Structures are given as structure tokens and as C-alpha cells.
XYZ file of C-alpha atoms in Angstrom:
561
model
C 0.078 0.038 -0.083
C 1.082 3.507 -0.906
C 2.171 5.610 2.016
C 0.217 8.795 2.333
C 2.240 11.828 1.083
C 1.814 13.867 4.161
C 5.159 15.644 4.499
C 4.944 16.293 1.061
C 1.353 18.025 1.448
C 2.252 19.710 4.933
C 5.453 21.441 2.754
C 2.603 23.200 0.923
C 1.149 24.857 3.826
C 3.749 27.982 5.153
C 1.993 28.294 8.403
C 2.710 24.674 9.348
C 6.339 25.502 10.097
C 5.462 28.578 12.272
C 6.201 28.354 16.267
C 3.787 29.448 18.940
C 5.754 30.512 22.321
C 8.655 28.800 20.653
C 7.379 25.692 20.396
C 5.990 23.796 16.828
C 2.681 24.710 16.105
C 0.042 21.615 15.712
C -3.390 23.053 14.239
C -5.769 21.165 15.330
C -8.619 23.628 14.601
C -9.946 22.909 11.188
C -13.348 22.373 11.785
C -13.195 26.454 12.296
C -11.228 27.152 9.394
C -8.374 25.152 7.435
C -5.078 26.525 6.500
C -3.940 27.579 3.132
C -1.831 26.130 0.568
C 0.732 27.876 -1.049
C -0.964 27.584 -4.265
C -4.091 29.520 -3.060
C -1.750 32.474 -1.268
C 0.100 32.667 -4.496
C -3.217 32.867 -6.624
C -4.397 35.659 -5.104
C -0.785 37.643 -4.887
C -0.541 37.074 -8.587
C -3.892 38.680 -9.362
C -3.327 41.841 -6.873
C 0.474 42.114 -8.553
C -0.516 41.468 -12.485
C -4.120 41.043 -13.251
C -6.045 42.811 -11.225
C -9.462 44.870 -12.191
C -12.948 44.725 -11.952
C -14.743 42.100 -13.720
C -17.279 41.727 -16.411
C -18.061 44.676 -18.583
C -14.578 45.495 -19.037
C -13.121 46.162 -22.444
C -9.563 46.568 -21.506
C -6.872 43.610 -21.128
C -6.554 43.490 -17.092
C -10.544 43.494 -16.878
C -10.565 40.528 -19.271
C -7.480 38.519 -17.705
C -9.500 39.158 -14.133
C -13.232 37.988 -15.495
C -11.653 34.940 -16.992
C -10.059 33.405 -13.868
C -12.903 34.926 -11.553
C -15.392 32.824 -13.880
C -12.920 29.963 -14.368
C -13.275 29.725 -10.553
C -16.937 29.197 -11.074
C -16.264 26.422 -13.662
C -14.141 24.408 -11.366
C -16.981 24.756 -8.227
C -19.322 23.669 -10.581
C -17.149 20.307 -11.389
C -16.252 19.855 -8.318
C -19.787 19.713 -7.054
C -21.078 18.553 -10.139
C -23.215 21.022 -10.749
C -25.328 20.893 -14.134
C -24.506 24.446 -15.216
C -22.586 27.253 -13.948
C -25.771 29.532 -13.839
C -26.296 27.059 -10.449
C -23.146 28.577 -8.667
C -24.156 31.994 -6.838
C -20.982 33.010 -4.982
C -21.564 34.482 -1.749
C -19.654 35.646 1.721
C -19.722 31.942 2.859
C -22.316 28.949 4.436
C -23.950 31.752 6.559
C -25.189 34.040 4.021
C -25.857 31.277 1.585
C -28.569 29.960 4.153
C -29.993 33.768 4.807
C -30.261 34.234 0.924
C -32.457 31.260 0.536
C -34.513 32.080 3.627
C -35.100 35.924 2.567
C -35.557 34.992 -1.180
C -37.075 31.880 -2.054
C -38.485 31.025 1.394
C -40.033 34.200 2.336
C -41.690 34.603 -0.986
C -42.770 31.133 -0.906
C -43.773 30.254 2.947
C -47.263 31.159 4.737
C -48.721 30.876 8.218
C -49.285 27.152 8.686
C -46.497 25.605 6.666
C -43.279 24.104 8.536
C -39.982 24.410 8.284
C -37.538 21.221 9.614
C -34.045 21.464 10.997
C -32.090 19.189 12.975
C -30.948 19.493 16.771
C -27.707 19.436 15.651
C -27.477 22.841 13.493
C -24.867 25.557 13.557
C -26.591 28.959 14.545
C -26.663 29.703 11.017
C -28.936 27.369 10.180
C -31.279 28.112 13.044
C -31.672 31.782 13.574
C -32.208 32.675 9.504
C -35.406 29.819 9.826
C -36.297 31.131 13.248
C -36.906 34.972 11.735
C -38.627 33.586 8.645
C -41.398 31.996 11.116
C -41.564 35.030 12.857
C -41.773 36.777 9.702
C -44.808 34.263 7.846
C -45.987 32.690 10.499
C -44.991 29.350 9.613
C -43.284 27.048 12.403
C -40.278 25.737 13.092
C -40.057 22.004 14.075
C -36.707 20.345 15.065
C -35.799 16.934 14.484
C -34.259 15.280 17.701
C -31.265 13.174 18.240
C -31.276 9.436 19.491
C -29.786 8.674 22.883
C -26.274 7.613 20.780
C -26.513 11.291 19.407
C -27.817 9.964 15.994
C -30.492 12.256 14.245
C -33.628 10.271 15.008
C -34.897 9.217 11.338
C -38.023 7.661 13.151
C -38.983 10.955 14.589
C -38.259 12.796 11.283
C -40.700 10.418 9.367
C -43.118 11.440 12.062
C -42.355 14.954 11.733
C -42.522 15.135 7.779
C -46.043 15.718 6.327
C -47.579 17.823 3.633
C -47.139 20.846 5.971
C -43.130 20.207 5.425
C -42.084 22.992 3.128
C -38.607 23.238 3.968
C -35.842 20.921 5.023
C -32.897 22.180 6.019
C -29.959 20.142 7.539
C -26.185 20.058 7.715
C -24.411 17.436 5.922
C -22.197 16.857 8.773
C -22.092 18.223 12.623
C -19.816 20.766 13.354
C -19.947 19.560 17.181
C -20.240 15.965 16.651
C -18.769 15.124 13.401
C -21.747 13.027 12.484
C -22.229 12.298 8.908
C -26.342 12.751 8.136
C -27.872 10.307 5.836
C -28.545 13.193 3.441
C -29.786 11.225 0.493
C -32.310 9.784 2.478
C -33.443 12.564 3.792
C -33.825 14.730 0.532
C -35.454 11.459 -1.010
C -38.106 11.658 1.951
C -38.519 15.194 1.836
C -39.400 14.959 -2.082
C -42.240 12.628 -1.393
C -43.870 15.770 0.680
C -42.579 17.945 -2.185
C -40.457 19.850 0.466
C -37.268 22.020 -0.665
C -34.004 20.671 0.718
C -31.384 22.558 1.885
C -27.882 21.319 3.404
C -25.375 23.053 4.982
C -22.170 21.462 3.503
C -19.463 23.551 5.493
C -18.183 20.742 7.558
C -18.827 18.010 4.450
C -16.963 19.829 1.636
C -13.127 19.221 2.853
C -13.973 15.498 3.669
C -16.447 14.052 1.559
C -17.108 13.838 -2.115
C -20.325 16.069 -3.281
C -22.048 15.283 -6.117
C -25.501 17.517 -6.027
C -26.972 15.623 -9.028
C -26.706 12.605 -7.354
C -27.968 14.040 -4.087
C -30.755 15.753 -5.884
C -30.818 18.447 -2.939
C -32.786 21.875 -4.017
C -29.917 23.674 -2.400
C -26.022 23.141 -1.294
C -24.006 25.380 0.480
C -20.602 25.902 1.431
C -17.620 28.194 2.926
C -14.273 28.691 0.897
C -12.035 28.999 4.059
C -13.308 25.790 5.239
C -11.590 23.941 2.110
C -8.519 25.735 2.259
C -9.408 28.652 0.355
C -9.896 32.229 1.606
C -12.321 33.718 4.345
C -15.130 35.908 2.735
C -16.245 33.579 -0.062
C -18.398 30.769 -0.245
C -20.945 29.042 -2.920
C -24.685 28.697 -2.599
C -25.667 25.967 -5.175
C -29.162 25.913 -6.323
C -31.206 24.157 -8.966
C -31.487 26.730 -12.125
C -35.515 26.069 -12.121
C -35.691 27.542 -8.506
C -32.809 30.471 -8.562
C -34.717 31.922 -11.859
C -38.008 31.960 -9.971
C -36.229 33.605 -7.133
C -36.641 37.278 -6.331
C -33.018 39.214 -6.078
C -32.038 39.503 -2.384
C -29.527 42.827 -2.923
C -29.790 44.970 -5.413
C -26.798 47.074 -7.170
C -24.801 46.925 -9.905
C -24.191 43.610 -11.866
C -27.762 42.161 -10.770
C -29.669 44.175 -13.677
C -29.688 44.312 -17.398
C -31.514 47.586 -17.514
C -32.362 50.441 -15.079
C -34.952 53.486 -15.843
C -37.002 55.508 -13.395
C -39.574 53.687 -14.193
C -38.412 50.026 -13.541
C -35.719 47.817 -13.636
C -34.812 44.220 -15.298
C -33.165 42.173 -13.706
C -29.843 40.135 -15.044
C -30.126 36.192 -15.782
C -28.233 33.553 -13.563
C -26.062 33.624 -11.687
C -25.435 37.478 -11.942
C -28.716 38.319 -10.237
C -27.303 37.344 -6.610
C -24.181 38.890 -7.183
C -24.886 42.905 -6.928
C -21.949 44.891 -6.237
C -18.248 44.300 -6.870
C -17.769 40.466 -6.188
C -14.797 38.992 -3.817
C -12.712 38.902 -6.955
C -9.479 37.629 -5.093
C -11.773 35.241 -2.461
C -13.113 33.472 -5.967
C -9.968 32.985 -7.620
C -8.260 31.657 -4.192
C -11.078 29.293 -3.904
C -10.551 28.291 -7.587
C -6.794 27.724 -6.617
C -8.180 25.881 -3.303
C -10.403 23.395 -5.448
C -7.207 22.829 -7.844
C -4.775 22.114 -4.985
C -7.031 19.486 -3.137
C -7.860 17.787 -6.587
C -3.981 16.907 -6.442
C -4.354 14.304 -3.864
C -6.524 11.013 -4.072
C -9.713 11.363 -2.685
C -10.145 7.882 -0.907
C -6.650 8.463 0.172
C -7.174 11.610 1.774
C -10.261 10.042 3.652
C -8.653 7.172 4.832
C -5.786 9.290 6.181
C -8.053 11.237 8.141
C -10.220 8.323 9.446
C -6.921 7.085 10.536
C -5.858 10.399 12.702
C -9.881 10.335 14.019
C -9.065 6.582 15.145
C -5.927 7.505 16.892
C -7.461 10.099 18.866
C -10.505 8.119 20.026
C -7.537 5.612 21.229
C -5.462 8.009 22.976
C -8.708 9.690 24.514
C -9.772 6.426 25.961
C -6.492 6.156 27.831
C -7.447 9.300 29.817
C -9.807 8.233 32.956
C -11.503 11.692 33.274
C -11.839 12.504 29.523
C -15.334 12.350 28.462
C -15.658 11.920 24.771
C -19.077 13.246 23.413
C -20.571 10.557 22.143
C -19.651 10.395 18.247
C -21.762 7.942 15.758
C -20.224 6.503 12.663
C -19.748 7.655 9.860
C -18.369 10.772 11.071
C -15.683 13.515 9.401
C -12.465 13.583 11.082
C -13.159 15.661 14.806
C -13.474 14.991 18.647
C -14.835 16.515 20.866
C -14.632 15.952 24.909
C -14.765 17.406 28.316
C -12.668 16.640 31.092
C -13.716 16.225 34.764
C -12.755 19.114 36.961
C -11.659 21.632 34.312
C -13.634 24.056 31.643
C -12.430 23.266 28.233
C -11.407 26.927 27.693
C -8.830 26.213 30.685
C -7.616 23.368 29.085
C -7.459 24.525 25.525
C -5.491 27.778 26.948
C -2.913 25.253 28.469
C -2.543 23.346 25.540
C -2.323 26.548 23.395
C 0.734 27.203 25.677
C 2.661 24.329 24.283
C 1.680 24.760 20.855
C -1.259 23.276 20.177
C -4.394 25.044 18.669
C -7.754 23.274 19.471
C -11.178 24.935 19.811
C -13.188 25.070 22.891
C -16.764 26.482 23.689
C -20.316 25.761 22.376
C -19.217 25.727 18.770
C -22.189 27.729 17.705
C -24.459 25.027 18.552
C -25.886 26.139 21.533
C -29.507 24.289 21.345
C -27.179 21.173 20.891
C -25.252 21.798 24.064
C -28.369 22.365 26.087
C -29.560 19.054 24.700
C -26.295 17.413 25.618
C -26.254 19.225 29.345
C -23.163 21.101 28.466
C -21.952 24.641 28.302
C -19.279 23.449 25.830
C -16.349 21.205 24.655
C -13.004 21.014 23.523
C -12.738 19.963 19.832
C -9.977 18.475 18.106
C -10.690 18.758 14.522
C -8.098 16.980 11.924
C -7.228 17.940 8.076
C -5.323 15.662 5.698
C -2.193 17.549 6.372
C -2.301 16.422 10.280
C -0.347 13.670 11.319
C -0.063 10.767 13.603
C 2.604 12.168 15.621
C 0.853 15.650 16.461
C -1.789 13.725 17.552
C 0.259 11.452 19.888
C 2.144 14.643 21.189
C -1.153 16.639 21.687
C -2.446 13.992 24.389
C 1.053 13.552 25.574
C 0.950 17.248 26.390
C -2.625 16.771 28.024
C -1.886 14.109 30.185
C 0.994 15.941 31.127
C -1.304 19.008 32.216
C -3.489 16.900 34.010
C -0.720 14.904 35.781
C 0.734 17.981 36.905
C 4.165 17.583 35.109
C 3.489 20.719 32.655
C 1.910 23.009 35.073
C 1.993 23.923 38.699
C -1.886 23.735 38.829
C -1.942 21.061 41.752
C 0.953 23.101 43.808
C 0.036 25.836 46.708
C -0.696 29.253 44.908
C 2.077 30.718 46.996
C 4.210 29.876 50.553
C 3.868 33.532 51.120
C 1.631 34.509 54.126
C -1.061 36.977 52.685
C -3.075 39.611 54.546
C -6.653 38.974 53.840
C -9.208 41.237 53.407
C -12.877 40.305 53.730
C -11.376 36.110 53.567
C -9.761 37.171 50.596
C -5.815 37.939 49.579
C -4.865 41.682 49.922
C -4.652 43.143 46.796
C -1.032 44.825 47.051
C -0.074 41.164 48.273
C -1.387 39.206 45.683
C -0.492 41.603 42.882
C 3.391 41.114 44.226
C 3.116 37.478 44.132
C 1.773 37.394 40.379
C 4.306 39.755 39.284
C 6.786 37.580 40.682
C 6.122 34.780 38.417
C 8.824 34.015 35.586
C 6.372 35.147 32.377
C 3.320 34.847 31.349
C 2.698 31.075 31.320
C 3.647 30.559 34.824
C 1.629 33.792 35.875
C -1.495 32.272 34.196
C -1.440 29.084 35.986
C -0.910 30.922 39.290
C -4.400 32.974 38.857
C -5.570 29.730 37.630
C -4.374 28.126 40.983
C -5.522 31.017 42.766
C -9.179 30.333 42.066
C -9.168 27.797 45.141
C -8.862 30.785 47.130
C -12.279 32.388 45.824
C -14.938 32.255 48.768
C -17.990 30.032 48.558
C -20.854 31.092 46.375
C -24.480 30.618 47.787
C -26.600 28.241 46.146
C -29.573 30.373 46.169
C -28.036 32.735 44.390
C -26.890 30.566 41.129
C -29.984 32.062 39.317
C -30.349 33.466 35.709
C -30.603 37.127 37.223
C -27.470 36.606 38.301
C -25.629 35.220 35.092
C -22.832 37.439 33.718
C -23.704 38.021 30.174
C -20.736 37.852 27.436
C -18.760 35.518 29.413
C -17.427 31.966 27.673
C -17.952 30.290 30.536
C -20.939 30.148 33.131
C -20.364 32.992 35.637
C -23.040 34.215 38.583
C -22.324 37.667 40.371
C -24.164 38.622 43.482
C -23.519 41.504 45.816
C -24.542 42.785 49.203
C -24.762 45.978 50.966
C -23.529 46.529 54.646
C -26.768 48.408 55.322
C -25.765 50.662 58.094
C -26.256 54.630 58.357
C -23.872 56.377 56.245
C -22.404 53.184 55.054
C -22.757 51.993 51.222
C -20.237 49.596 51.429
C -20.406 46.647 48.607
C -19.702 43.200 48.864
C -19.594 40.960 45.860
C -19.602 37.045 45.223
C -18.366 35.327 42.181
C -18.326 31.895 41.084
C -17.864 30.116 37.557
C -17.470 26.907 36.431
C -14.024 27.728 34.960
C -10.675 27.585 36.854
C -9.145 30.936 35.041
C -12.126 32.931 35.686
C -12.448 31.724 39.375
C -8.855 33.139 39.701
C -9.639 36.328 37.936
C -12.463 36.686 40.258
C -10.074 36.365 43.167
C -8.430 39.308 41.641
C -11.899 41.653 41.085
C -13.397 40.839 44.550
C -9.724 41.336 46.282
C -9.648 44.483 44.759
C -13.234 45.813 45.048
C -15.034 44.160 47.901
C -15.422 46.484 50.866
C -15.277 49.853 48.709
C -17.838 51.968 48.780
C -20.095 52.631 45.482
C -18.366 56.161 45.106
C -14.922 54.412 45.570
C -15.449 51.670 42.933
C -16.910 53.979 40.161
C -13.736 56.220 40.969
C -11.272 53.378 40.919
C -9.384 52.358 37.957
C -8.064 48.747 37.612
C -7.328 48.764 34.170
C -4.012 49.847 35.521
C -4.078 46.531 37.241
C -4.753 44.708 34.670
C -2.245 45.984 32.155
C 0.535 45.494 35.356
C -0.348 41.864 35.241
C -0.513 41.400 31.518
C -4.286 40.090 31.335
C -5.242 42.769 28.395
C -2.253 41.444 26.564
C -1.934 38.042 27.023
C -5.690 36.387 27.828
C -7.304 35.267 24.876
C -9.844 37.495 23.375
C -12.840 35.463 24.966
C -11.537 35.178 28.383
C -10.512 39.395 28.068
C -13.993 39.917 26.999
C -15.281 37.616 30.025
C -13.323 39.388 32.418
C -14.389 42.654 31.435
C -17.953 41.920 31.368
C -17.328 40.695 35.158
C -16.027 43.902 35.848
C -18.517 46.098 33.694
C -21.097 44.329 35.878
C -19.734 45.395 39.387
C -19.256 49.226 37.692
C -23.033 49.010 36.834
C -24.034 47.834 40.110
C -22.153 50.599 41.970
C -23.799 52.967 39.849
C -27.335 51.569 40.601
C -26.786 52.564 44.371
């Protein structure tokens, strides 16, 4: 058997040679976005250096060249997904825009009160919210196909929900949080039995599975270029020509018209009717280059390599007792989602990042699915055909080191220094001095995580929706009390979270603010402390936003007094 040429493939991706904090980058976040091969980078650079001009209707040489490359990319997409005609290939910003376009053109013109739209419980927000808005606009009903206890799409429930009232069935080809590949061809066939229109979100399938829209016989298929090694800001809406011709335009302006007068406008033909304004020329050309690149490598060999990576990840994960894999049904694309007992996913993700491993944490834009699973998120490793078995071994070795304490000081006491306490909390100056004494940001970060153990207990009666702090990646509760003595408006805050780093940051906030009056809180400037500790500079955007959200809630409470 021929060995899969993964090292040759990796050589085409410049970013894979990068180092993160002086450690080799291991990129395992491909479900969020894939890295770009040199061929894609060069295609965009060449356009801007040698052939750039606006496309269509230009008679000069640069415009003709740019148009040829732009429309050539459309031809490549058509062939790649086996569409009937380039008229069926609409360039959009991405999957999200494609679904919104369908909802606000075809669906809005054809859906009425009493009609039903079916989606699944595993959908990305971009395949939920547009249909919710449409239902509100038209009086239609949005129904959700549930999952089985094994996290598989419940096809029996689908059969029961499907009726002659069903007008649209919109489902993901593969789940971005579970990896599950849905039986889309069977679903499409069943939808046709009641004359329902089918919309397939192919964002997670396009880089991993062969897609043949003729064979699927779907009405619409959507995907994003950046998920298949192309640029961001470009995507594809495939639609059957008959449907696209019957749909009204979505956006209006140049290119989507044939003739304009003050008395009326005649719209352009397909596909230009849906491409108002100057398009993403470089994005389309980059997408075409990405398709050419991926087609160099044998499709089955790529799939087998990714399946090997996924099987290895499952094997290594099973060796960690405190690791809980989110159940995945086969077949699945190459991603693994899990949580670890006693740790928030973001805490582990940050510690892995400090060792050069890029993974994704959070709800992955599937909040309803996470609610169904009883989770607030997960840690997700997702693989592409440029990843290696060695990378997976190293990532799980690092994870085991983190959990055993050999790669961090998480299980060691925060400090041997006796710190003065104020309201049961470390004195802010001693706390600051101790954190600043740490060697570099990594040691300081681990110390802040350990500091969370000093967070005072939070009463169960205050774990209410009213006390939840919005804007945080993890769950955070904040409650306050007043001294209630004449002339004394001192405030005492209590905070809790399910993330260690947020617990530690909360100790800093409470040590700084507890015991201050509302006036003192409003007049204080904690940003100087944040800057001194390097929080604003080094915390991840999600963690920094969470810290600022908690801080803002404290300020808002002080201003309410």
C-alpha cells in the first residue's frame, strides 16, 4: 500500500512551519477554518500584482484577464460538486450568507402561515436563526428533528415530523460539534415525497466528503471557501436553476441588473442576479486555486488518512480516565469533542495553546445542541489531511502531562507567602506582588488558575439566571450585598464560575473591589492593574471579554446605588 504523502502536503502550507511561544505549531482547529496552501496564497498575490481589475463589462486587458479567472473559478466549483451549469453556482460570503439568501428570497416568497420548516437539533446557529426569523415573518412553524440517545439523528422522529405541511427541510451534511455525517440522500428523497425543498449546509462536509449535487438531488447546497483551504469571505450557494430563476434578488445594485430606468428595472440572468456589486474577485480565484490543489491528492487516500487520525485520537482519548468523549456515531468527519472532569474546556485549551497546540473550545455555535447534551461547551480537536499521527500523539501526551501536573503547577499551592486577608480574600497589593514575581506569562497564568481555590464559597440560592453575567465564554454568577448601616454604602460581591481561570480572575476582582463604597468603585481604575499583570495583553479574546464583562457588571451595580 502506498504511504500517504503527508509530509509533501505539509510542505505546501507555510503556516505549519510556524512556532507558537517557541514551540512547533500543531493546528487541530480545522472545523473552524483550514490553513491555506502556497498555491492559494500565490493565486491571490498574482492577481493583485499582475491581473487585478474589476470583472465583467470591461474591455481592457486587465478586466478581461480578471474576468476569465473569476469565471474560471465558477467553472471549477461547478465541476467539483458536479452541478449542471455555472448558472447554478452563486458566489456569496459563506455558508451563513447562503442560508440567509435562501430564507429571505425563495422561502419568504413561498412560505406562509401554517407551513412547517424542519431542521435538526445538531444545527449550527447559521442554520437555525434565519429560519426562526422567517417563521416570525411568515407565521410558519419551525420544527426540530431530535437526536437519539446515541447522538444520532432520529430518523423515526423525522418520518413522524415530515408531512405535507413541511415546505423546507434544512440540515447539515455533517455536524461541526459531533462530527456525525447525516444520511442526507435519504432525507432528501423523503422530503421530495411531500414536495418539500431541501437545503444542505455543507460547511463541514466539503473538505472531507465527495459532494455530488446531481446524485444527492438536493435543491440547495451551501459551503464556505475557508473550510476547504480557500480564503475567508467567499462561499458558494448551489441552487437548481429552475428555483434560482423563480427567486427574487436579495441585494440590489450594480451587476444584478440588465436595464435600469426610473420607471423600473430588469434583473440580470443567472448567476449574476444574486451577485450585486463588485464581488470578492480574489476570494473566488483563491477558492478556485484551493479546489485545484485539493484535487491533486487522491480523494479516497485523503479520507483514509483522516479516518486513521480520528481512530488514533479516539484510542488516545480512551486512555485518559477523566476524559469524557461526546458520543460520536459513525460515519463521522475527522473531529473529536470531549470534556475533562474538573476542568473547563477553555482552561485546558489555553494550557494546550501554551505548548503550541491550537484547539477550539466553547459551544461551537451550537447552543441548542449543548443544552440538549447538558453541557456549556466542549474541547474540539478537528483534523485535516495535513495533520499527522505524531501531532495527535504529542497533543495527547501534553494533555496527559497537564492533567498529571508535570506540565504545570496547577496542583501546587499558589504561594508560600503568607498574604494578609481582607474579607476572607488575599490583600490586593500582596496578591499583585506575588503574581508579578512569577517568571513570565505562562507561570502567572497557571498561578491565577490556582488562585481560584481561594475564591470564597458562593451560595447556591444565588445561582439564578438573574445573577448570570452575559458575555462570558463560561458560566459566571455575580451577586452583591450592602453593609446597610447609616452612612455606609460599602458593597460586598460574590462570584463563581465553572472555569478555573475565571475563578482566579474573580479573586483579583474581589480583592480589589470588596469593601469599597459605590463611590470608590466608580472612581477606581482597575485597568492599570490589568495592564501591570498583562491580562489585557495575554488573555485570549474570549477570556478578556469575560473579565471585562464581570468588571462592567460590578461598575453597573455601583452606579445603580
